[in-house]
XYZ file of C-alpha atoms in Angstrom:
224
model
C 7.964 -21.319 -9.816
C 4.905 -21.384 -12.057
C 4.988 -18.996 -14.996
C 3.192 -15.832 -13.947
C 0.821 -14.648 -16.657
C -1.118 -12.376 -14.303
C -0.382 -10.061 -11.372
C -1.951 -9.029 -8.071
C -0.878 -5.655 -6.668
C -1.437 -5.632 -2.906
C -1.751 -2.560 -0.736
C -0.290 -3.232 2.740
C -1.837 -1.159 5.557
C -5.397 -2.310 6.230
C -5.196 -4.860 3.429
C -2.522 -7.275 4.648
C -1.656 -5.795 8.055
C -3.637 -4.323 10.950
C -1.508 -1.195 10.960
C -3.473 1.855 9.802
C -3.932 3.439 13.242
C -0.395 2.604 14.379
C 1.011 4.119 11.199
C -1.019 7.308 11.528
C -0.029 7.749 15.179
C 3.609 7.149 14.268
C 3.344 9.589 11.380
C 2.158 12.409 13.659
C 4.658 11.478 16.387
C 7.550 11.540 13.910
C 6.601 14.950 12.516
C 6.520 16.305 16.060
C 9.969 14.808 16.633
C 11.140 16.906 13.689
C 9.806 20.006 15.411
C 6.587 20.373 13.443
C 3.888 22.033 15.537
C 0.909 22.520 13.226
C -0.322 19.211 11.829
C -3.502 18.839 9.796
C -4.256 15.167 10.435
C -7.300 15.008 8.153
C -5.260 12.843 5.816
C -8.177 12.075 3.475
C -8.195 15.671 2.262
C -4.657 15.674 0.843
C -4.249 15.471 -2.935
C -2.039 12.372 -2.750
C -2.459 9.746 -0.046
C 1.237 8.965 0.473
C 3.678 9.488 3.332
C 6.106 11.411 1.153
C 3.520 13.877 -0.148
C 1.611 14.481 3.097
C 4.749 14.767 5.246
C 6.267 17.202 2.749
C 3.137 19.385 2.704
C 2.865 19.509 6.494
C 6.596 19.974 7.112
C 7.094 22.733 4.547
C 3.928 24.565 5.600
C 4.991 24.587 9.243
C 8.785 24.901 9.037
C 8.991 27.119 5.937
C 11.903 25.068 4.635
C 12.363 22.253 2.127
C 11.525 18.674 3.047
C 14.948 17.563 1.814
C 16.224 14.044 1.135
C 18.043 13.990 4.479
C 14.881 15.078 6.306
C 12.852 12.413 4.499
C 15.369 9.787 5.620
C 15.286 11.054 9.207
C 11.484 11.041 9.173
C 11.449 7.507 7.743
C 13.722 6.266 10.522
C 11.662 7.975 13.233
C 8.479 6.464 11.824
C 10.064 3.040 11.559
C 11.349 3.209 15.141
C 7.860 4.092 16.393
C 6.148 1.282 14.480
C 8.728 -1.265 15.613
C 7.667 -0.689 19.229
C 4.151 -1.871 18.351
C 2.683 -5.262 17.583
C 1.772 -5.607 13.911
C -0.630 -8.437 13.118
C -2.050 -9.684 9.852
C -5.465 -9.172 8.369
C -6.937 -12.657 8.812
C -5.624 -15.045 6.176
C -3.057 -12.667 4.675
C 0.094 -14.775 4.903
C -1.490 -18.047 3.799
C -3.357 -16.408 0.940
C -0.339 -14.580 -0.468
C 1.854 -17.667 -0.167
C -0.779 -19.829 -1.865
C -1.131 -17.366 -4.745
C 2.631 -17.297 -5.279
C 3.138 -21.060 -5.062
C 0.030 -22.481 -6.708
C -1.379 -19.988 -9.231
C -0.267 -18.173 -12.361
C -0.629 -14.840 -10.550
C 2.501 -13.034 -9.464
C 2.448 -10.810 -6.382
C 3.792 -7.336 -5.725
C 3.200 -4.641 -3.120
C 2.443 -0.970 -3.775
C 2.199 1.234 -0.699
C 1.840 4.894 0.171
C 4.060 4.171 3.162
C 7.778 4.835 3.215
C 9.961 1.810 2.526
C 11.474 0.809 5.884
C 8.146 0.794 7.774
C 6.545 -1.147 4.904
C 9.270 -3.789 5.019
C 8.829 -4.158 8.778
C 5.085 -4.729 8.385
C 5.545 -7.457 5.769
C 8.281 -9.047 7.865
C 6.023 -8.923 10.945
C 3.408 -11.161 9.339
C 5.959 -13.588 7.943
C 5.762 -12.736 4.252
C 8.829 -13.451 2.140
C 9.489 -11.086 -0.751
C 12.155 -9.779 -3.079
C 12.973 -6.068 -3.036
C 11.693 -5.823 -6.619
C 8.244 -6.823 -5.376
C 7.872 -3.815 -3.055
C 7.373 -0.217 -4.185
C 6.988 2.545 -1.582
C 6.564 6.321 -1.661
C 10.104 7.486 -0.840
C 10.686 9.039 -4.254
C 7.135 8.897 -5.664
C 4.370 11.126 -4.332
C 1.235 9.892 -6.139
C -0.431 6.503 -5.858
C -0.854 5.940 -9.597
C 2.892 6.255 -10.210
C 3.629 3.936 -7.280
C 1.348 1.245 -8.712
C 2.767 1.686 -12.220
C 6.318 1.347 -10.873
C 5.289 -1.744 -8.891
C 3.938 -3.318 -12.074
C 7.115 -2.528 -14.031
C 9.286 -3.945 -11.236
C 7.120 -7.069 -11.149
C 7.652 -7.554 -14.888
C 11.390 -7.508 -14.257
C 11.140 -9.845 -11.269
C 8.949 -12.386 -13.043
C 10.814 -11.939 -16.337
C 7.802 -11.145 -18.479
C 6.978 -8.353 -20.914
C 3.331 -8.105 -19.898
C 0.620 -9.515 -17.641
C -2.717 -10.627 -19.083
C -4.601 -9.534 -15.968
C -3.610 -7.087 -13.242
C -5.755 -6.966 -10.109
C -5.317 -4.305 -7.443
C -6.285 -5.376 -3.906
C -6.835 -2.720 -1.247
C -8.937 -1.449 1.634
C -9.181 2.274 0.956
C -10.892 4.704 -1.375
C -7.498 5.792 -2.714
C -6.779 2.181 -3.698
C -10.033 1.958 -5.640
C -9.611 5.353 -7.310
C -6.075 4.462 -8.353
C -7.268 1.184 -9.881
C -10.052 2.972 -11.752
C -7.649 5.644 -13.017
C -5.277 2.964 -14.308
C -8.061 0.733 -15.676
C -7.084 -2.135 -13.381
C -9.353 -4.743 -11.861
C -10.000 -4.156 -8.148
C -10.899 -6.302 -5.144
C -11.710 -4.618 -1.842
C -10.742 -5.915 1.591
C -12.274 -5.147 4.993
C -15.434 -3.730 6.511
C -14.293 -0.251 7.576
C -14.521 1.385 4.150
C -16.900 -1.096 2.520
C -19.832 1.328 2.197
C -17.867 4.173 0.620
C -16.040 1.761 -1.692
C -19.325 0.325 -2.968
C -20.677 3.856 -3.438
C -17.627 4.623 -5.587
C -17.901 1.575 -7.803
C -16.399 -1.435 -6.000
C -18.143 -4.640 -7.071
C -16.012 -7.403 -5.512
C -14.863 -7.469 -1.893
C -14.042 -9.753 1.031
C -14.257 -9.056 4.764
C -10.696 -10.387 5.129
C -8.356 -12.733 3.278
C -9.488 -16.059 4.749
C -11.932 -16.715 1.907
C -10.188 -14.614 -0.732
C -10.552 -15.892 -4.264
C -9.864 -14.554 -7.712
C -13.036 -14.163 -9.742
C -13.406 -13.797 -13.462
C -12.866 -10.245 -14.662
C -13.630 -7.867 -11.774
C -13.669 -4.455 -13.386
C -15.550 -1.957 -11.284
C -18.116 0.664 -12.157
C -16.731 4.095 -12.979
C-alpha cells in the first residue's frame, strides 16, 4: 500500500450509493414498526442530520419514553432488514473510483455517515467496496455530523498508521455534508445534480455529476 499522506472522507447515501429514498422509506417504516404514530418526516429541519438523533427525537416525542440502547439496536435491525429487501446500486463510477484512489494515490479513504452502522455496511457491500471496520464511522453513538467526521478522521489515522494528513477532503451530496466540511475547515467536493444548486448557493466550488470523471483538484476550499 502506498503511504497515505492525505485523506478523503466519503459520505455514503447519495454520494456512493443510490439509497437516499430507500433509506428514508425504511427509516419511517422502522419507526412505525416500533409503534411510533406521529412522524415528522421533514428531515431537513432537524438540528442534526443523523439516524440516531432524528429517530431519538421522533421516538421520544411520540412514545414519551427514552430511546434506549436496546431500542436503538432494534431500530437498526428493522432498518437494515428493510433496506436488504431493496436493490442498492452505486452512483456511477463509485467502486472503480474508490478502488483507484486506494491503490494508486497517496490519499487514504474513510466513510463518515449519518446512517446507523449495519445499514451502512450493507450499502458498501452492495456496491462491492472492500473496507476495514476502522474506515467506517456511523451514527450509532454519535448524534452530530461534525463529531462523526472527526471520529472517522481519527480512526483513519489509526488505520493508515499516521499522526496527521496533509490534506483532508470531504466528499458528499448534501447540504449537511458541505456545512460540516465548512465547520471543520475541510476541503469539499460535491457529488450529484439533486442538491447542486443549493450547494453552490452555500459555497460549494468543486463538484461532479457522478464519480465517473471524479478527480482531485488542487486545494478545493469552499466559500464561507
